[in-house]
Amino acid sequence: QSALTQPASVSGSPGQSITISCTGTSSDIGLYNYVSWYQQHPGKVPKLIIYDVSNRPSGVSNRFSGSKSGNTASLTISGLQAEDEADYYCSSYTITSTLYVFGTGTKVTVL
Amino acid sequence: QVHLQQWGAGQLKPSETLSLTCAVYGASFSDYFWGWFRQPPEKGLEWIGEINHNGDANYNPSLKSRVTLSVDTSENQFSLKLTSVTAADTAVYYCVRGPKVVGNWFDPWGQGTLVTVSS
């Protein structure tokens, strides 16, 4: 099972909006609405920020939003802040025996 | 507040067995699946497997032949064993809570254990 494809890096200025794409296949993102996103600051534990494509866990800023179209999911961070500088990973449930597949990761830089 | 606390040996030699345990606090052990992930240095996340309170387990096919998950419901703990480790198994290992039914979310995560395999 190949990893989901994410851009290696995305950058933006404070206050701007950025979008991270996550491309899979008809066996994962295209088949299920079970896409999640994780934020990981350097040396820290991954944190769930989006689940089921567009739902935010309690306590997660509404500046984070998720969507999906076909085999591609997206995470948008609006009103970019310095604290948003981190690595972001997407994940999808998959029909294969691997069950869960993760993205390659995107490093977000706040300029 | 759900909290996962994990522990285990951090230094192993090739061919040894990796063993980690995770204790669950603040959540009903029977209401979720409990899993493990790993993250090699400077790399992405890899799902290892998951288990429920009945011992029903699912494994990543790429690791299945070397992985065993187990549960101790009396202590609200679950464990990971990975046999015949090599340098490629060097990673930070995390325990997680996952959905009981079909879904894809993992929260919270344990604090992570860096396991280094070196002769």
PDB file of C-alpha atoms in Angstrom:
ATOM      1  CA  GLN A   1       0.000   0.000   0.000  1.00  0.00           C
ATOM      2  CA  SER A   2       1.628   3.249  -1.124  1.00  0.00           C
ATOM      3  CA  ALA A   3       1.597   6.305   1.050  1.00  0.00           C
ATOM      4  CA  LEU A   4      -0.741   9.156   0.293  1.00  0.00           C
ATOM      5  CA  THR A   5       0.931  11.989  -1.612  1.00  0.00           C
ATOM      6  CA  GLN A   6       1.417  15.359   0.035  1.00  0.00           C
ATOM      7  CA  PRO A   7       3.557  18.324  -0.993  1.00  0.00           C
ATOM      8  CA  ALA A   8       6.837  18.328   0.909  1.00  0.00           C
ATOM      9  CA  SER A   9       6.428  21.918   2.008  1.00  0.00           C
ATOM     10  CA  VAL A  10       3.941  24.773   2.008  1.00  0.00           C
ATOM     11  CA  SER A  11       4.579  28.266   3.273  1.00  0.00           C
ATOM     12  CA  GLY A  12       2.614  31.398   3.919  1.00  0.00           C
ATOM     13  CA  SER A  13       2.711  34.723   5.711  1.00  0.00           C
ATOM     14  CA  PRO A  14       0.931  35.381   8.983  1.00  0.00           C
ATOM     15  CA  GLY A  15      -2.767  35.943   8.407  1.00  0.00           C
ATOM     16  CA  GLN A  16      -2.825  34.210   5.059  1.00  0.00           C
ATOM     17  CA  SER A  17      -4.589  30.957   4.228  1.00  0.00           C
ATOM     18  CA  ILE A  18      -2.802  27.892   2.957  1.00  0.00           C
ATOM     19  CA  THR A  19      -4.066  24.561   1.683  1.00  0.00           C
ATOM     20  CA  ILE A  20      -2.325  21.200   1.877  1.00  0.00           C
ATOM     21  CA  SER A  21      -3.389  18.523  -0.564  1.00  0.00           C
ATOM     22  CA  CYS A  22      -3.405  14.790   0.061  1.00  0.00           C
ATOM     23  CA  THR A  23      -3.828  12.546  -2.957  1.00  0.00           C
ATOM     24  CA  GLY A  24      -4.809   8.921  -2.686  1.00  0.00           C
ATOM     25  CA  THR A  25      -6.723   6.434  -4.776  1.00  0.00           C
ATOM     26  CA  SER A  26     -10.160   4.954  -5.248  1.00  0.00           C
ATOM     27  CA  SER A  27      -9.200   2.366  -2.605  1.00  0.00           C
ATOM     28  CA  ASP A  28      -8.810   4.885   0.182  1.00  0.00           C
ATOM     29  CA  ILE A  29      -9.689   8.582   0.005  1.00  0.00           C
ATOM     30  CA  GLY A  30     -11.985   8.076  -2.963  1.00  0.00           C
ATOM     31  CA  LEU A  31     -13.872   5.256  -1.256  1.00  0.00           C
ATOM     32  CA  TYR A  32     -14.280   6.367   2.350  1.00  0.00           C
ATOM     33  CA  ASN A  33     -15.070   9.557   4.212  1.00  0.00           C
ATOM     34  CA  TYR A  34     -12.525   8.516   6.814  1.00  0.00           C
ATOM     35  CA  VAL A  35      -9.799  11.058   6.236  1.00  0.00           C
ATOM     36  CA  SER A  36      -7.963  12.506   9.201  1.00  0.00           C
ATOM     37  CA  TRP A  37      -5.212  15.063   9.637  1.00  0.00           C
ATOM     38  CA  TYR A  38      -2.497  15.317  12.284  1.00  0.00           C
ATOM     39  CA  GLN A  39      -0.285  18.203  13.345  1.00  0.00           C
ATOM     40  CA  GLN A  40       3.169  17.429  14.707  1.00  0.00           C
ATOM     41  CA  HIS A  41       5.518  20.032  16.087  1.00  0.00           C
ATOM     42  CA  PRO A  42       9.234  19.126  16.109  1.00  0.00           C
ATOM     43  CA  GLY A  43       9.971  16.550  18.770  1.00  0.00           C
ATOM     44  CA  LYS A  44       6.349  16.403  19.850  1.00  0.00           C
ATOM     45  CA  VAL A  45       3.528  13.903  19.700  1.00  0.00           C
ATOM     46  CA  PRO A  46       1.130  13.958  16.712  1.00  0.00           C
ATOM     47  CA  LYS A  47      -2.157  15.716  17.426  1.00  0.00           C
ATOM     48  CA  LEU A  48      -5.453  14.914  15.716  1.00  0.00           C
ATOM     49  CA  ILE A  49      -6.888  18.084  14.172  1.00  0.00           C
ATOM     50  CA  ILE A  50      -9.437  16.778  11.631  1.00  0.00           C
ATOM     51  CA  TYR A  51     -11.340  13.493  11.384  1.00  0.00           C
ATOM     52  CA  ASP A  52     -14.013  12.143   9.048  1.00  0.00           C
ATOM     53  CA  VAL A  53     -12.844  14.573   6.354  1.00  0.00           C
ATOM     54  CA  SER A  54     -14.036  17.791   7.959  1.00  0.00           C
ATOM     55  CA  ASN A  55     -14.772  17.338  11.667  1.00  0.00           C
ATOM     56  CA  ARG A  56     -12.684  19.062  14.315  1.00  0.00           C
ATOM     57  CA  PRO A  57     -12.107  17.459  17.723  1.00  0.00           C
ATOM     58  CA  SER A  58     -13.050  19.545  20.712  1.00  0.00           C
ATOM     59  CA  GLY A  59     -10.461  22.209  21.404  1.00  0.00           C
ATOM     60  CA  VAL A  60      -9.045  22.420  17.882  1.00  0.00           C
ATOM     61  CA  SER A  61      -9.091  25.882  16.373  1.00  0.00           C
ATOM     62  CA  ASN A  62     -11.731  26.583  13.731  1.00  0.00           C
ATOM     63  CA  ARG A  63      -8.927  27.988  11.600  1.00  0.00           C
ATOM     64  CA  PHE A  64      -8.360  24.377  10.555  1.00  0.00           C
ATOM     65  CA  SER A  65     -10.792  22.936   8.032  1.00  0.00           C
ATOM     66  CA  GLY A  66     -10.875  19.839   5.888  1.00  0.00           C
ATOM     67  CA  SER A  67     -12.526  18.802   2.654  1.00  0.00           C
ATOM     68  CA  LYS A  68     -12.439  16.085   0.017  1.00  0.00           C
ATOM     69  CA  SER A  69     -13.024  15.822  -3.707  1.00  0.00           C
ATOM     70  CA  GLY A  70     -12.636  12.522  -5.470  1.00  0.00           C
ATOM     71  CA  ASN A  71      -9.326  10.933  -4.495  1.00  0.00           C
ATOM     72  CA  THR A  72      -7.899  14.112  -2.985  1.00  0.00           C
ATOM     73  CA  ALA A  73      -8.371  15.506   0.490  1.00  0.00           C
ATOM     74  CA  SER A  74      -7.334  18.983   1.588  1.00  0.00           C
ATOM     75  CA  LEU A  75      -6.501  20.754   4.812  1.00  0.00           C
ATOM     76  CA  THR A  76      -6.865  24.528   4.906  1.00  0.00           C
ATOM     77  CA  ILE A  77      -5.331  26.675   7.603  1.00  0.00           C
ATOM     78  CA  SER A  78      -6.794  30.152   7.644  1.00  0.00           C
ATOM     79  CA  GLY A  79      -5.375  33.156   9.474  1.00  0.00           C
ATOM     80  CA  LEU A  80      -1.954  31.515   9.557  1.00  0.00           C
ATOM     81  CA  GLN A  81      -0.111  31.945  12.853  1.00  0.00           C
ATOM     82  CA  ALA A  82       3.471  31.293  13.923  1.00  0.00           C
ATOM     83  CA  GLU A  83       2.273  28.415  16.108  1.00  0.00           C
ATOM     84  CA  ASP A  84       0.955  26.646  13.006  1.00  0.00           C
ATOM     85  CA  GLU A  85       4.516  25.963  11.865  1.00  0.00           C
ATOM     86  CA  ALA A  86       4.699  22.170  12.056  1.00  0.00           C
ATOM     87  CA  ASP A  87       4.504  18.982  10.037  1.00  0.00           C
ATOM     88  CA  TYR A  88       1.068  17.870   8.880  1.00  0.00           C
ATOM     89  CA  TYR A  89       0.090  14.314   7.979  1.00  0.00           C
ATOM     90  CA  CYS A  90      -3.074  13.111   6.301  1.00  0.00           C
ATOM     91  CA  SER A  91      -4.466   9.620   6.749  1.00  0.00           C
ATOM     92  CA  SER A  92      -7.205   7.534   5.206  1.00  0.00           C
ATOM     93  CA  TYR A  93      -8.934   4.285   5.899  1.00  0.00           C
ATOM     94  CA  THR A  94      -8.254   1.864   3.063  1.00  0.00           C
ATOM     95  CA  ILE A  95      -9.998  -1.179   1.644  1.00  0.00           C
ATOM     96  CA  THR A  96      -6.677  -3.020   1.596  1.00  0.00           C
ATOM     97  CA  SER A  97      -5.428  -5.155   4.480  1.00  0.00           C
ATOM     98  CA  THR A  98      -3.227  -2.266   5.602  1.00  0.00           C
ATOM     99  CA  LEU A  99      -6.423  -0.593   6.943  1.00  0.00           C
ATOM    100  CA  TYR A 100      -4.820   2.806   7.505  1.00  0.00           C
ATOM    101  CA  VAL A 101      -2.528   4.673   5.144  1.00  0.00           C
ATOM    102  CA  PHE A 102      -0.694   7.876   5.909  1.00  0.00           C
ATOM    103  CA  GLY A 103       0.605  10.728   3.828  1.00  0.00           C
ATOM    104  CA  THR A 104       4.231  11.594   3.255  1.00  0.00           C
ATOM    105  CA  GLY A 105       3.936  14.693   5.408  1.00  0.00           C
ATOM    106  CA  THR A 106       3.996  18.433   4.675  1.00  0.00           C
ATOM    107  CA  LYS A 107       6.176  20.936   6.460  1.00  0.00           C
ATOM    108  CA  VAL A 108       4.355  24.223   6.952  1.00  0.00           C
ATOM    109  CA  THR A 109       6.531  27.290   7.288  1.00  0.00           C
ATOM    110  CA  VAL A 110       5.223  30.635   8.458  1.00  0.00           C
ATOM    111  CA  LEU A 111       7.270  33.319   6.728  1.00  0.00           C
TER     112      LEU A 111
ATOM    113  CA  GLN B   1      -9.318  13.412  30.134  1.00  0.00           C
ATOM    114  CA  VAL B   2      -7.940  10.341  28.397  1.00  0.00           C
ATOM    115  CA  HIS B   3      -4.250   9.719  28.933  1.00  0.00           C
ATOM    116  CA  LEU B   4      -1.911   7.046  27.616  1.00  0.00           C
ATOM    117  CA  GLN B   5       1.359   6.263  29.399  1.00  0.00           C
ATOM    118  CA  GLN B   6       3.822   3.965  27.661  1.00  0.00           C
ATOM    119  CA  TRP B   7       7.090   2.352  28.642  1.00  0.00           C
ATOM    120  CA  GLY B   8       9.645  -0.196  27.474  1.00  0.00           C
ATOM    121  CA  ALA B   9      13.283  -0.744  26.584  1.00  0.00           C
ATOM    122  CA  GLY B  10      14.798   1.914  24.363  1.00  0.00           C
ATOM    123  CA  GLN B  11      18.033   0.203  23.336  1.00  0.00           C
ATOM    124  CA  LEU B  12      18.059  -3.134  21.544  1.00  0.00           C
ATOM    125  CA  LYS B  13      20.558  -5.229  19.642  1.00  0.00           C
ATOM    126  CA  PRO B  14      19.746  -6.766  16.267  1.00  0.00           C
ATOM    127  CA  SER B  15      17.659  -9.949  16.526  1.00  0.00           C
ATOM    128  CA  GLU B  16      16.279  -9.006  19.950  1.00  0.00           C
ATOM    129  CA  THR B  17      12.582  -8.495  20.719  1.00  0.00           C
ATOM    130  CA  LEU B  18      11.076  -5.054  21.160  1.00  0.00           C
ATOM    131  CA  SER B  19       8.566  -4.923  24.001  1.00  0.00           C
ATOM    132  CA  LEU B  20       6.404  -1.921  24.909  1.00  0.00           C
ATOM    133  CA  THR B  21       3.388  -1.506  27.172  1.00  0.00           C
ATOM    134  CA  CYS B  22       0.787   1.241  27.289  1.00  0.00           C
ATOM    135  CA  ALA B  23      -1.526   2.024  30.201  1.00  0.00           C
ATOM    136  CA  VAL B  24      -4.910   3.656  29.604  1.00  0.00           C
ATOM    137  CA  TYR B  25      -6.327   6.220  32.001  1.00  0.00           C
ATOM    138  CA  GLY B  26      -9.676   7.961  31.805  1.00  0.00           C
ATOM    139  CA  ALA B  27     -11.332   5.848  29.100  1.00  0.00           C
ATOM    140  CA  SER B  28     -13.384   2.697  29.017  1.00  0.00           C
ATOM    141  CA  PHE B  29     -11.026   0.024  27.761  1.00  0.00           C
ATOM    142  CA  SER B  30     -13.839  -1.901  26.082  1.00  0.00           C
ATOM    143  CA  ASP B  31     -15.163   1.023  24.061  1.00  0.00           C
ATOM    144  CA  TYR B  32     -12.241   1.426  21.658  1.00  0.00           C
ATOM    145  CA  PHE B  33      -9.488  -0.238  19.722  1.00  0.00           C
ATOM    146  CA  TRP B  34      -5.959   0.374  21.016  1.00  0.00           C
ATOM    147  CA  GLY B  35      -3.071   0.618  18.641  1.00  0.00           C
ATOM    148  CA  TRP B  36       0.565   1.282  17.904  1.00  0.00           C
ATOM    149  CA  PHE B  37       2.353   3.496  15.413  1.00  0.00           C
ATOM    150  CA  ARG B  38       5.990   4.141  14.727  1.00  0.00           C
ATOM    151  CA  GLN B  39       7.943   6.982  13.176  1.00  0.00           C
ATOM    152  CA  PRO B  40      11.534   6.463  12.004  1.00  0.00           C
ATOM    153  CA  PRO B  41      13.830   9.468  12.466  1.00  0.00           C
ATOM    154  CA  GLU B  42      12.896  12.296  10.076  1.00  0.00           C
ATOM    155  CA  LYS B  43      10.232  10.129   8.425  1.00  0.00           C
ATOM    156  CA  GLY B  44       6.467   9.704   8.425  1.00  0.00           C
ATOM    157  CA  LEU B  45       4.036   7.677  10.474  1.00  0.00           C
ATOM    158  CA  GLU B  46       3.485   3.951  10.041  1.00  0.00           C
ATOM    159  CA  TRP B  47       0.577   2.020  11.520  1.00  0.00           C
ATOM    160  CA  ILE B  48       1.675  -1.190  13.244  1.00  0.00           C
ATOM    161  CA  GLY B  49      -1.564  -2.694  14.491  1.00  0.00           C
ATOM    162  CA  GLU B  50      -4.556  -2.464  16.805  1.00  0.00           C
ATOM    163  CA  ILE B  51      -6.336  -4.626  19.358  1.00  0.00           C
ATOM    164  CA  ASN B  52      -9.562  -4.507  21.339  1.00  0.00           C
ATOM    165  CA  HIS B  53     -10.406  -5.681  24.845  1.00  0.00           C
ATOM    166  CA  ASN B  54     -11.349  -9.121  23.524  1.00  0.00           C
ATOM    167  CA  GLY B  55      -7.925  -9.568  21.969  1.00  0.00           C
ATOM    168  CA  ASP B  56      -9.191  -9.183  18.406  1.00  0.00           C
ATOM    169  CA  ALA B  57      -6.251  -7.722  16.541  1.00  0.00           C
ATOM    170  CA  ASN B  58      -5.448  -6.261  13.145  1.00  0.00           C
ATOM    171  CA  TYR B  59      -1.900  -5.926  11.900  1.00  0.00           C
ATOM    172  CA  ASN B  60      -0.057  -4.062   9.177  1.00  0.00           C
ATOM    173  CA  PRO B  61       0.704  -6.831   6.644  1.00  0.00           C
ATOM    174  CA  SER B  62       4.261  -5.579   6.286  1.00  0.00           C
ATOM    175  CA  LEU B  63       4.969  -6.306   9.962  1.00  0.00           C
ATOM    176  CA  LYS B  64       2.438  -9.026  10.724  1.00  0.00           C
ATOM    177  CA  SER B  65       4.930 -11.903  10.807  1.00  0.00           C
ATOM    178  CA  ARG B  66       6.935 -10.226  13.585  1.00  0.00           C
ATOM    179  CA  VAL B  67       4.276  -8.402  15.627  1.00  0.00           C
ATOM    180  CA  THR B  68       2.141  -9.579  18.510  1.00  0.00           C
ATOM    181  CA  LEU B  69      -0.332  -7.357  20.338  1.00  0.00           C
ATOM    182  CA  SER B  70      -1.884  -8.325  23.655  1.00  0.00           C
ATOM    183  CA  VAL B  71      -4.165  -6.820  26.286  1.00  0.00           C
ATOM    184  CA  ASP B  72      -4.431  -6.978  30.062  1.00  0.00           C
ATOM    185  CA  THR B  73      -7.972  -5.856  30.801  1.00  0.00           C
ATOM    186  CA  SER B  74      -7.458  -6.120  34.552  1.00  0.00           C
ATOM    187  CA  GLU B  75      -4.821  -3.389  34.341  1.00  0.00           C
ATOM    188  CA  ASN B  76      -6.252  -1.454  31.356  1.00  0.00           C
ATOM    189  CA  GLN B  77      -3.006  -2.045  29.502  1.00  0.00           C
ATOM    190  CA  PHE B  78      -2.010  -3.259  26.077  1.00  0.00           C
ATOM    191  CA  SER B  79       1.353  -4.344  24.765  1.00  0.00           C
ATOM    192  CA  LEU B  80       3.435  -4.617  21.624  1.00  0.00           C
ATOM    193  CA  LYS B  81       6.089  -7.194  20.840  1.00  0.00           C
ATOM    194  CA  LEU B  82       8.187  -7.003  17.685  1.00  0.00           C
ATOM    195  CA  THR B  83      10.619  -9.844  17.137  1.00  0.00           C
ATOM    196  CA  SER B  84      13.915 -10.058  15.293  1.00  0.00           C
ATOM    197  CA  VAL B  85      14.502  -6.318  15.201  1.00  0.00           C
ATOM    198  CA  THR B  86      16.997  -4.702  12.849  1.00  0.00           C
ATOM    199  CA  ALA B  87      18.287  -1.169  12.415  1.00  0.00           C
ATOM    200  CA  ALA B  88      15.261  -0.533  10.165  1.00  0.00           C
ATOM    201  CA  ASP B  89      13.053  -0.841  13.241  1.00  0.00           C
ATOM    202  CA  THR B  90      14.719   2.166  14.873  1.00  0.00           C
ATOM    203  CA  ALA B  91      11.901   4.638  15.449  1.00  0.00           C
ATOM    204  CA  VAL B  92       9.760   6.453  17.961  1.00  0.00           C
ATOM    205  CA  TYR B  93       6.911   4.131  18.875  1.00  0.00           C
ATOM    206  CA  TYR B  94       3.552   5.550  19.953  1.00  0.00           C
ATOM    207  CA  CYS B  95       0.497   3.935  21.506  1.00  0.00           C
ATOM    208  CA  VAL B  96      -2.892   5.364  20.560  1.00  0.00           C
ATOM    209  CA  ARG B  97      -6.620   5.084  21.068  1.00  0.00           C
ATOM    210  CA  GLY B  98      -8.641   4.370  17.945  1.00  0.00           C
ATOM    211  CA  PRO B  99     -12.275   3.892  16.940  1.00  0.00           C
ATOM    212  CA  LYS B 100     -14.185   0.787  17.994  1.00  0.00           C
ATOM    213  CA  VAL B 101     -16.087   0.626  14.732  1.00  0.00           C
ATOM    214  CA  VAL B 102     -14.878   1.373  11.218  1.00  0.00           C
ATOM    215  CA  GLY B 103     -13.246   4.779  11.191  1.00  0.00           C
ATOM    216  CA  ASN B 104      -9.913   6.531  11.065  1.00  0.00           C
ATOM    217  CA  TRP B 105      -8.926   8.696  13.978  1.00  0.00           C
ATOM    218  CA  PHE B 106      -6.298   8.225  16.639  1.00  0.00           C
ATOM    219  CA  ASP B 107      -6.439  10.309  19.777  1.00  0.00           C
ATOM    220  CA  PRO B 108      -4.795  10.671  22.135  1.00  0.00           C
ATOM    221  CA  TRP B 109      -1.248   9.471  21.584  1.00  0.00           C
ATOM    222  CA  GLY B 110       1.182   8.228  24.175  1.00  0.00           C
ATOM    223  CA  GLN B 111       4.304  10.239  24.859  1.00  0.00           C
ATOM    224  CA  GLY B 112       6.378   8.092  22.509  1.00  0.00           C
ATOM    225  CA  THR B 113       9.329   5.790  23.132  1.00  0.00           C
ATOM    226  CA  LEU B 114      12.480   6.074  21.060  1.00  0.00           C
ATOM    227  CA  VAL B 115      13.696   2.567  20.289  1.00  0.00           C
ATOM    228  CA  THR B 116      17.190   2.341  18.866  1.00  0.00           C
ATOM    229  CA  VAL B 117      18.477  -0.894  17.372  1.00  0.00           C
ATOM    230  CA  SER B 118      22.236  -1.035  17.216  1.00  0.00           C
ATOM    231  CA  SER B 119      24.947  -3.579  17.784  1.00  0.00           C
TER     232      SER B 119
END
